[in-house]
GROMACS .gro file of C-alpha atoms in nm:
model
  341
    1MET     CA    1 -11.373 -18.970   4.159
    2ASN     CA    2 -11.502 -19.198   3.885
    3PRO     CA    3 -11.606 -18.918   3.655
    4ILE     CA    4 -11.986 -19.070   3.623
    5LYS     CA    5 -12.034 -19.151   4.005
    6SER     CA    6 -11.836 -18.845   4.089
    7THR     CA    7 -12.147 -18.647   3.904
    8LEU     CA    8 -12.443 -18.894   4.104
    9PHE     CA    9 -12.218 -18.901   4.419
   10ALA     CA   10 -12.436 -18.618   4.513
   11SER     CA   11 -12.753 -18.696   4.434
   12ILE     CA   12 -12.742 -19.042   4.580
   13LEU     CA   13 -12.826 -18.931   4.939
   14PHE     CA   14 -13.111 -18.748   4.787
   15ILE     CA   15 -13.214 -19.027   4.622
   16GLY     CA   16 -13.200 -19.229   4.882
   17ALA     CA   17 -13.332 -19.034   5.146
   18SER     CA   18 -13.694 -19.115   4.984
   19LYS     CA   19 -13.676 -19.467   5.238
   20CYS     CA   20 -13.730 -19.282   5.502
   21PHE     CA   21 -13.958 -19.007   5.419
   22ALA     CA   22 -14.192 -19.262   5.327
   23GLN     CA   23 -14.340 -19.214   5.770
   24LYS     CA   24 -14.282 -18.904   5.970
   25THR     CA   25 -14.035 -18.932   6.199
   26ASP     CA   26 -14.311 -18.816   6.476
   27SER     CA   27 -14.511 -19.094   6.460
   28ILE     CA   28 -14.188 -19.349   6.475
   29PRO     CA   29 -14.145 -19.460   6.843
   30GLY     CA   30 -13.820 -19.440   6.993
   31MET     CA   31 -13.694 -19.270   6.670
   32LYS     CA   32 -13.339 -19.171   6.747
   33ARG     CA   33 -13.318 -18.789   6.566
   34ASP     CA   34 -13.042 -18.894   6.342
   35SER     CA   35 -13.295 -19.122   6.197
   36ILE     CA   36 -13.309 -18.930   5.848
   37ALA     CA   37 -12.993 -18.940   5.835
   38ARG     CA   38 -12.914 -19.298   5.956
   39ARG     CA   39 -13.153 -19.459   5.677
   40THR     CA   40 -13.017 -19.243   5.348
   41VAL     CA   41 -12.664 -19.327   5.452
   42ALA     CA   42 -12.832 -19.692   5.457
   43PHE     CA   43 -13.038 -19.679   5.061
   44ALA     CA   44 -12.733 -19.455   4.935
   45ALA     CA   45 -12.486 -19.765   5.072
   46ASP     CA   46 -12.734 -20.053   4.906
   47LYS     CA   47 -12.783 -19.854   4.528
   48PHE     CA   48 -12.408 -19.768   4.483
   49ALA     CA   49 -12.076 -19.897   4.632
   50VAL     CA   50 -11.881 -19.563   4.582
   51ALA     CA   51 -12.166 -19.474   4.964
   52ARG     CA   52 -12.024 -19.743   5.175
   53PRO     CA   53 -11.760 -19.703   5.461
   54LEU     CA   54 -11.471 -19.932   5.227
   55ASN     CA   55 -11.522 -20.113   4.871
   56ILE     CA   56 -11.329 -20.264   4.655
   57GLU     CA   57 -11.359 -20.388   4.315
   58PHE     CA   58 -11.156 -20.570   4.062
   59THR     CA   59 -11.278 -20.554   3.653
   60HIS     CA   60 -11.154 -20.736   3.310
   61ALA     CA   61 -11.280 -20.725   3.015
   62ALA     CA   62 -11.235 -20.962   2.757
   63PRO     CA   63 -11.030 -20.835   2.419
   64TYR     CA   64 -11.163 -20.612   2.130
   65ASN     CA   65 -11.135 -20.421   1.875
   66TYR     CA   66 -11.125 -20.089   1.792
   67SER     CA   67 -11.097 -19.775   1.540
   68SER     CA   68 -11.050 -19.394   1.580
   69LYS     CA   69 -10.947 -19.070   1.449
   70LEU     CA   70 -10.642 -18.796   1.535
   71GLU     CA   71 -10.793 -18.435   1.484
   72GLY     CA   72 -11.090 -18.611   1.248
   73THR     CA   73 -10.831 -18.872   1.064
   74PRO     CA   74 -10.937 -19.153   1.071
   75LEU     CA   75 -10.659 -19.391   1.139
   76PRO     CA   76 -10.617 -19.771   1.105
   77ASN     CA   77 -10.780 -20.043   1.332
   78GLY     CA   78 -10.605 -20.141   1.674
   79ARG     CA   79 -10.694 -20.417   1.846
   80ILE     CA   80 -10.727 -20.393   2.309
   81ASN     CA   81 -10.561 -20.706   2.417
   82THR     CA   82 -10.581 -20.671   2.859
   83PHE     CA   83 -10.835 -20.420   2.985
   84THR     CA   84 -10.813 -20.437   3.372
   85GLN     CA   85 -10.938 -20.202   3.642
   86ALA     CA   86 -10.868 -20.191   4.042
   87ARG     CA   87 -11.021 -19.965   4.210
   88ILE     CA   88 -11.070 -19.884   4.625
   89GLY     CA   89 -11.240 -19.603   4.852
   90ALA     CA   90 -11.432 -19.453   5.121
   91ASN     CA   91 -11.644 -19.317   5.291
   92VAL     CA   92 -11.736 -19.140   5.628
   93ASN     CA   93 -12.004 -18.897   5.702
   94PHE     CA   94 -11.876 -18.818   6.003
   95ILE     CA   95 -12.167 -18.517   6.154
   96LYS     CA   96 -12.496 -18.643   6.126
   97ARG     CA   97 -12.778 -18.455   6.222
   98LYS     CA   98 -13.162 -18.435   6.234
   99THR     CA   99 -13.152 -18.211   5.911
  100TRP     CA  100 -12.819 -18.239   5.798
  101MET     CA  101 -12.480 -18.437   5.721
  102LEU     CA  102 -12.156 -18.401   5.667
  103GLY     CA  103 -11.893 -18.647   5.519
  104VAL     CA  104 -11.560 -18.700   5.287
  105THR     CA  105 -11.533 -18.982   5.014
  106ALA     CA  106 -11.147 -19.026   4.887
  107GLY     CA  107 -11.076 -19.349   4.639
  108TYR     CA  108 -10.776 -19.499   4.366
  109ARG     CA  109 -10.828 -19.644   4.055
  110TYR     CA  110 -10.552 -19.867   3.845
  111THR     CA  111 -10.614 -19.872   3.497
  112LYS     CA  112 -10.410 -20.135   3.331
  113ALA     CA  113 -10.443 -20.107   2.908
  114GLN     CA  114 -10.213 -20.319   2.635
  115ALA     CA  115 -10.340 -20.260   2.293
  116ASP     CA  116 -10.149 -20.345   1.933
  117ASN     CA  117 -10.179 -20.053   1.733
  118MET     CA  118 -10.091 -20.073   1.313
  119PRO     CA  119  -9.883 -19.796   1.183
  120ALA     CA  120 -10.039 -19.535   0.974
  121SER     CA  121  -9.843 -19.631   0.729
  122GLY     CA  122  -9.854 -20.017   0.730
  123GLY     CA  123  -9.625 -20.243   0.800
  124LEU     CA  124  -9.514 -20.440   1.148
  125THR     CA  125  -9.809 -20.408   1.411
  126PHE     CA  126  -9.614 -20.262   1.712
  127ARG     CA  127  -9.735 -20.304   2.108
  128THR     CA  128  -9.807 -20.066   2.401
  129ASP     CA  129  -9.851 -20.150   2.776
  130GLU     CA  130  -9.976 -19.894   2.991
  131ASN     CA  131 -10.083 -19.823   3.305
  132PHE     CA  132 -10.243 -19.507   3.498
  133SER     CA  133 -10.372 -19.409   3.804
  134TYR     CA  134 -10.624 -19.160   3.935
  135LEU     CA  135 -10.703 -19.074   4.253
  136PHE     CA  136 -10.950 -18.864   4.388
  137SER     CA  137 -11.159 -18.697   4.703
  138SER     CA  138 -11.492 -18.475   4.815
  139LEU     CA  139 -11.649 -18.272   5.099
  140ASN     CA  140 -11.966 -18.401   5.040
  141PHE     CA  141 -12.253 -18.171   5.280
  142THR     CA  142 -12.683 -18.235   5.285
  143TYR     CA  143 -12.928 -18.055   5.376
  144PHE     CA  144 -13.281 -18.236   5.481
  145SER     CA  145 -13.551 -17.999   5.411
  146SER     CA  146 -13.945 -17.901   5.259
  147LEU     CA  147 -14.079 -17.734   4.994
  148PHE     CA  148 -14.471 -17.711   4.899
  149LYS     CA  149 -14.518 -17.982   5.164
  150LYS     CA  150 -14.285 -18.194   4.949
  151ARG     CA  151 -13.995 -18.347   5.166
  152MET     CA  152 -13.694 -18.200   4.965
  153ILE     CA  153 -13.314 -18.277   4.989
  154TYR     CA  154 -13.017 -18.059   4.885
  155SER     CA  155 -12.694 -18.172   4.864
  156SER     CA  156 -12.346 -17.991   4.737
  157SER     CA  157 -11.978 -18.171   4.677
  158PHE     CA  158 -11.659 -18.007   4.675
  159LEU     CA  159 -11.410 -18.240   4.460
  160VAL     CA  160 -11.069 -18.258   4.352
  161ASP     CA  161 -10.844 -18.502   4.089
  162GLY     CA  162 -10.525 -18.587   4.014
  163SER     CA  163 -10.292 -18.862   3.928
  164GLU     CA  164  -9.992 -19.053   4.142
  165LYS     CA  165  -9.833 -18.719   3.964
  166HIS     CA  166 -10.022 -18.441   3.973
  167PHE     CA  167 -10.298 -18.247   4.123
  168GLU     CA  168 -10.594 -18.222   3.861
  169ARG     CA  169 -10.936 -18.128   3.848
  170ILE     CA  170 -11.119 -17.914   4.146
  171LYS     CA  171 -11.552 -17.989   4.055
  172GLY     CA  172 -11.812 -17.892   4.219
  173ILE     CA  173 -12.134 -18.071   4.228
  174PHE     CA  174 -12.516 -17.878   4.334
  175THR     CA  175 -12.801 -18.075   4.383
  176GLY     CA  176 -13.201 -18.093   4.483
  177THR     CA  177 -13.459 -18.297   4.469
  178MET     CA  178 -13.853 -18.315   4.613
  179VAL     CA  179 -13.983 -18.682   4.702
  180LEU     CA  180 -14.227 -18.735   4.527
  181LYS     CA  181 -14.395 -19.027   4.633
  182ALA     CA  182 -14.260 -19.263   4.909
  183ASN     CA  183 -14.450 -19.546   5.094
  184GLN     CA  184 -14.375 -19.947   5.175
  185ARG     CA  185 -14.411 -20.022   4.823
  186THR     CA  186 -14.365 -19.732   4.538
  187LYS     CA  187 -14.107 -19.461   4.610
  188MET     CA  188 -14.043 -19.183   4.318
  189THR     CA  189 -13.784 -18.881   4.361
  190ALA     CA  190 -13.754 -18.603   4.073
  191GLY     CA  191 -13.404 -18.374   4.094
  192VAL     CA  192 -13.196 -18.196   3.901
  193LEU     CA  193 -12.837 -18.222   3.902
  194VAL     CA  194 -12.564 -17.911   3.866
  195ASN     CA  195 -12.186 -17.981   3.735
  196ILE     CA  196 -11.949 -17.734   3.869
  197ASP     CA  197 -11.637 -17.832   3.614
  198GLN     CA  198 -11.523 -17.733   3.264
  199SER     CA  199 -11.469 -17.994   3.100
  200ALA     CA  200 -11.884 -18.135   3.207
  201GLN     CA  201 -12.023 -18.222   2.869
  202SER     CA  202 -12.406 -18.180   3.044
  203PRO     CA  203 -12.306 -17.910   3.313
  204ILE     CA  204 -12.696 -17.927   3.438
  205ILE     CA  205 -12.857 -18.338   3.459
  206PRO     CA  206 -13.201 -18.367   3.525
  207THR     CA  207 -13.223 -18.690   3.824
  208PHE     CA  208 -13.512 -18.960   3.848
  209SER     CA  209 -13.540 -19.268   4.101
  210TYR     CA  210 -13.814 -19.502   4.062
  211GLU     CA  211 -13.861 -19.864   4.259
  212HIS     CA  212 -14.110 -20.063   4.341
  213LYS     CA  213 -14.219 -20.404   4.477
  214PHE     CA  214 -14.447 -20.622   4.328
  215ASN     CA  215 -14.606 -20.913   4.519
  216ASN     CA  216 -14.423 -21.198   4.292
  217GLY     CA  217 -14.102 -20.995   4.487
  218LEU     CA  218 -13.948 -20.887   4.198
  219ILE     CA  219 -13.872 -20.532   4.264
  220ALA     CA  220 -13.794 -20.264   3.977
  221ASP     CA  221 -13.528 -20.027   4.088
  222ILE     CA  222 -13.424 -19.759   3.808
  223VAL     CA  223 -13.192 -19.388   3.915
  224LEU     CA  224 -13.142 -19.175   3.608
  225PRO     CA  225 -12.945 -19.142   3.426
  226ARG     CA  226 -12.754 -19.415   3.545
  227SER     CA  227 -12.932 -19.774   3.614
  228ILE     CA  228 -13.215 -19.987   3.528
  229TYR     CA  229 -13.238 -20.324   3.711
  230LEU     CA  230 -13.505 -20.587   3.804
  231ARG     CA  231 -13.384 -20.714   4.132
  232LYS     CA  232 -13.519 -21.060   4.352
  233TYR     CA  233 -13.361 -21.185   4.672
  234MET     CA  234 -13.334 -21.474   4.761
  235PHE     CA  235 -13.120 -21.741   4.968
  236GLY     CA  236 -13.244 -21.555   5.218
  237SER     CA  237 -12.875 -21.304   5.243
  238GLY     CA  238 -12.884 -21.320   4.891
  239ARG     CA  239 -12.997 -21.051   4.581
  240ALA     CA  240 -12.948 -21.112   4.198
  241SER     CA  241 -13.037 -20.819   3.976
  242ILE     CA  242 -13.019 -20.789   3.577
  243GLY     CA  243 -13.061 -20.513   3.349
  244THR     CA  244 -12.808 -20.152   3.240
  245GLU     CA  245 -12.550 -19.915   3.466
  246LEU     CA  246 -12.388 -19.646   3.312
  247ASP     CA  247 -11.983 -19.577   3.432
  248ARG     CA  248 -11.690 -19.419   3.281
  249THR     CA  249 -11.372 -19.506   3.222
  250SER     CA  250 -11.094 -19.209   3.300
  251PHE     CA  251 -10.778 -19.079   3.363
  252TYR     CA  252 -10.465 -18.864   3.352
  253VAL     CA  253 -10.216 -18.892   2.998
  254TYR     CA  254  -9.882 -18.720   3.014
  255ASP     CA  255  -9.528 -18.693   2.791
  256ILE     CA  256  -9.717 -18.837   2.497
  257ASP     CA  257  -9.649 -18.509   2.240
  258GLY     CA  258  -9.309 -18.448   2.393
  259THR     CA  259  -9.396 -18.106   2.521
  260ALA     CA  260  -9.563 -18.036   2.914
  261GLN     CA  261  -9.938 -18.105   2.761
  262ARG     CA  262 -10.195 -18.244   2.995
  263TYR     CA  263 -10.461 -18.511   2.848
  264GLU     CA  264 -10.752 -18.708   3.030
  265TYR     CA  265 -10.930 -18.896   2.830
  266ARG     CA  266 -11.227 -19.059   2.902
  267GLN     CA  267 -11.470 -19.311   2.758
  268LEU     CA  268 -11.835 -19.415   2.853
  269ASP     CA  269 -11.933 -19.741   2.911
  270ILE     CA  270 -12.294 -19.942   2.903
  271ASN     CA  271 -12.266 -20.256   3.126
  272SER     CA  272 -12.554 -20.521   3.118
  273GLY     CA  273 -12.553 -20.825   3.228
  274LEU     CA  274 -12.663 -21.028   3.572
  275THR     CA  275 -12.566 -20.878   3.890
  276TYR     CA  276 -12.508 -21.126   4.260
  277GLU     CA  277 -12.446 -21.025   4.565
  278HIS     CA  278 -12.421 -21.193   4.930
  279ALA     CA  279 -12.397 -21.099   5.288
  280ILE     CA  280 -12.122 -21.259   5.438
  281GLY     CA  281 -12.178 -21.214   5.903
  282LYS     CA  282 -12.338 -20.835   5.976
  283TYR     CA  283 -12.112 -20.635   5.753
  284PHE     CA  284 -11.965 -20.741   5.448
  285VAL     CA  285 -12.088 -20.790   5.111
  286LEU     CA  286 -11.956 -20.973   4.797
  287SER     CA  287 -12.056 -20.902   4.454
  288ALA     CA  288 -12.015 -21.037   4.176
  289LYS     CA  289 -12.156 -20.877   3.781
  290THR     CA  290 -12.133 -21.021   3.415
  291GLY     CA  291 -12.249 -20.919   3.081
  292MET     CA  292 -12.170 -20.718   2.744
  293LYS     CA  293 -11.941 -20.382   2.772
  294TYR     CA  294 -12.069 -20.148   2.507
  295SER     CA  295 -11.855 -19.787   2.518
  296PRO     CA  296 -12.001 -19.579   2.251
  297SER     CA  297 -11.696 -19.325   2.225
  298GLY     CA  298 -11.369 -19.266   2.422
  299ARG     CA  299 -11.214 -18.908   2.364
  300LEU     CA  300 -10.888 -18.801   2.494
  301PHE     CA  301 -10.820 -18.437   2.529
  302LYS     CA  302 -10.651 -18.142   2.648
  303LYS     CA  303 -10.696 -18.063   3.040
  304GLU     CA  304 -10.859 -17.702   2.993
  305GLU     CA  305 -11.067 -17.799   2.764
  306SER     CA  306 -11.396 -18.074   2.709
  307PHE     CA  307 -11.499 -18.363   2.629
  308ALA     CA  308 -11.654 -18.211   2.322
  309SER     CA  309 -11.342 -18.070   2.186
  310PRO     CA  310 -11.115 -18.466   2.151
  311VAL     CA  311 -10.776 -18.496   1.998
  312LEU     CA  312 -10.832 -18.866   1.966
  313GLU     CA  313 -11.234 -19.017   1.923
  314ILE     CA  314 -11.155 -19.393   1.933
  315SER     CA  315 -11.482 -19.616   1.898
  316PRO     CA  316 -11.400 -19.974   2.125
  317ASP     CA  317 -11.634 -20.262   2.026
  318PRO     CA  318 -11.912 -20.459   2.299
  319THR     CA  319 -11.720 -20.678   2.486
  320PHE     CA  320 -11.763 -20.924   2.762
  321PHE     CA  321 -11.669 -20.851   3.088
  322PHE     CA  322 -11.644 -20.923   3.431
  323ASN     CA  323 -11.628 -20.782   3.749
  324VAL     CA  324 -11.553 -20.925   4.185
  325GLY     CA  325 -11.596 -20.675   4.457
  326ILE     CA  326 -11.615 -20.644   4.865
  327SER     CA  327 -11.770 -20.399   5.079
  328PHE     CA  328 -11.743 -20.350   5.398
  329ASN     CA  329 -12.112 -20.164   5.473
  330PRO     CA  330 -12.317 -20.211   5.793
  331PHE     CA  331 -12.657 -20.094   5.626
  332THR     CA  332 -12.635 -20.360   5.426
  333VAL     CA  333 -13.063 -20.479   5.274
  334LEU     CA  334 -12.974 -20.825   5.173
  335THR     CA  335 -12.968 -20.967   5.540
  336LYS     CA  336 -13.380 -21.024   5.646
  337LYS     CA  337 -13.298 -20.818   5.962
  338GLY     CA  338 -13.143 -20.466   5.682
  339ARG     CA  339 -13.407 -20.514   5.482
  340SER     CA  340 -13.740 -20.552   5.780
  341ASN     CA  341 -13.546 -20.182   5.845
   0.00000   0.00000   0.00000
């Protein structure tokens, strides 16, 4: 799974659950036993495309320059001429009960990169053209409870990933969160996420979410550490957003030093700009994003080591990007009916 999203996926269900806890289950006429799970899934699918039954995206970045270091030694600057990604993901919750859910997530991401590199000794520039495939799957369990008279949501995920060549890692994620406030205008949660992964940069991550609907129709939507957005519904079935979102590029690399050593490349991406989403019919959502992508650092490291021990460090310049996608999302809140649920 995309590393940022795999780390956060286990938390999206309990973050989203705050909506369904705005009212007591027993006080809502005709509410089904699986209402908590259903509302949680709907809220999570709105926040995270990876939580939708089916999601397809295409991303392209404009050409940009980069600097790099090999084991701490500076290398000549290079240029990325083409950087394109295509991804597809599916998420199914096959068991939903009043107090717990069980589901699976799977996906594939294709990355194409073409770079111009200058040899350390000078001379002619040489071009490399590479393609990378990244596959993931996870088994996800979510449990709803209470603590100190506050609603609690616990979740765990068992994840595996790799490439078209090899199975690579097994990871575990455990989360717990408390719903601090939940009413028709404001929802707020706080919690902690534990990432069981030897390559993880931060094994323990605090989480926080805040959503507030202003009288003028604007919505503040904050999910830390992932995104900060200001949103506005428009055109009946559309929504525009401005803000910042974290993502991360990741793939495994082989056969680069003449040995059987396996490497992983990770790059944190900060995408800032505009997003527009529009519901097509009852179940499909089209999306378009554009803005600037800033990547503080990209690192290549041995698979058995961690992000903190890189062999190669890359510092890309900021660049323009655009993203288009389509999702199958029967839980969409973009329609008037969805917003009223």
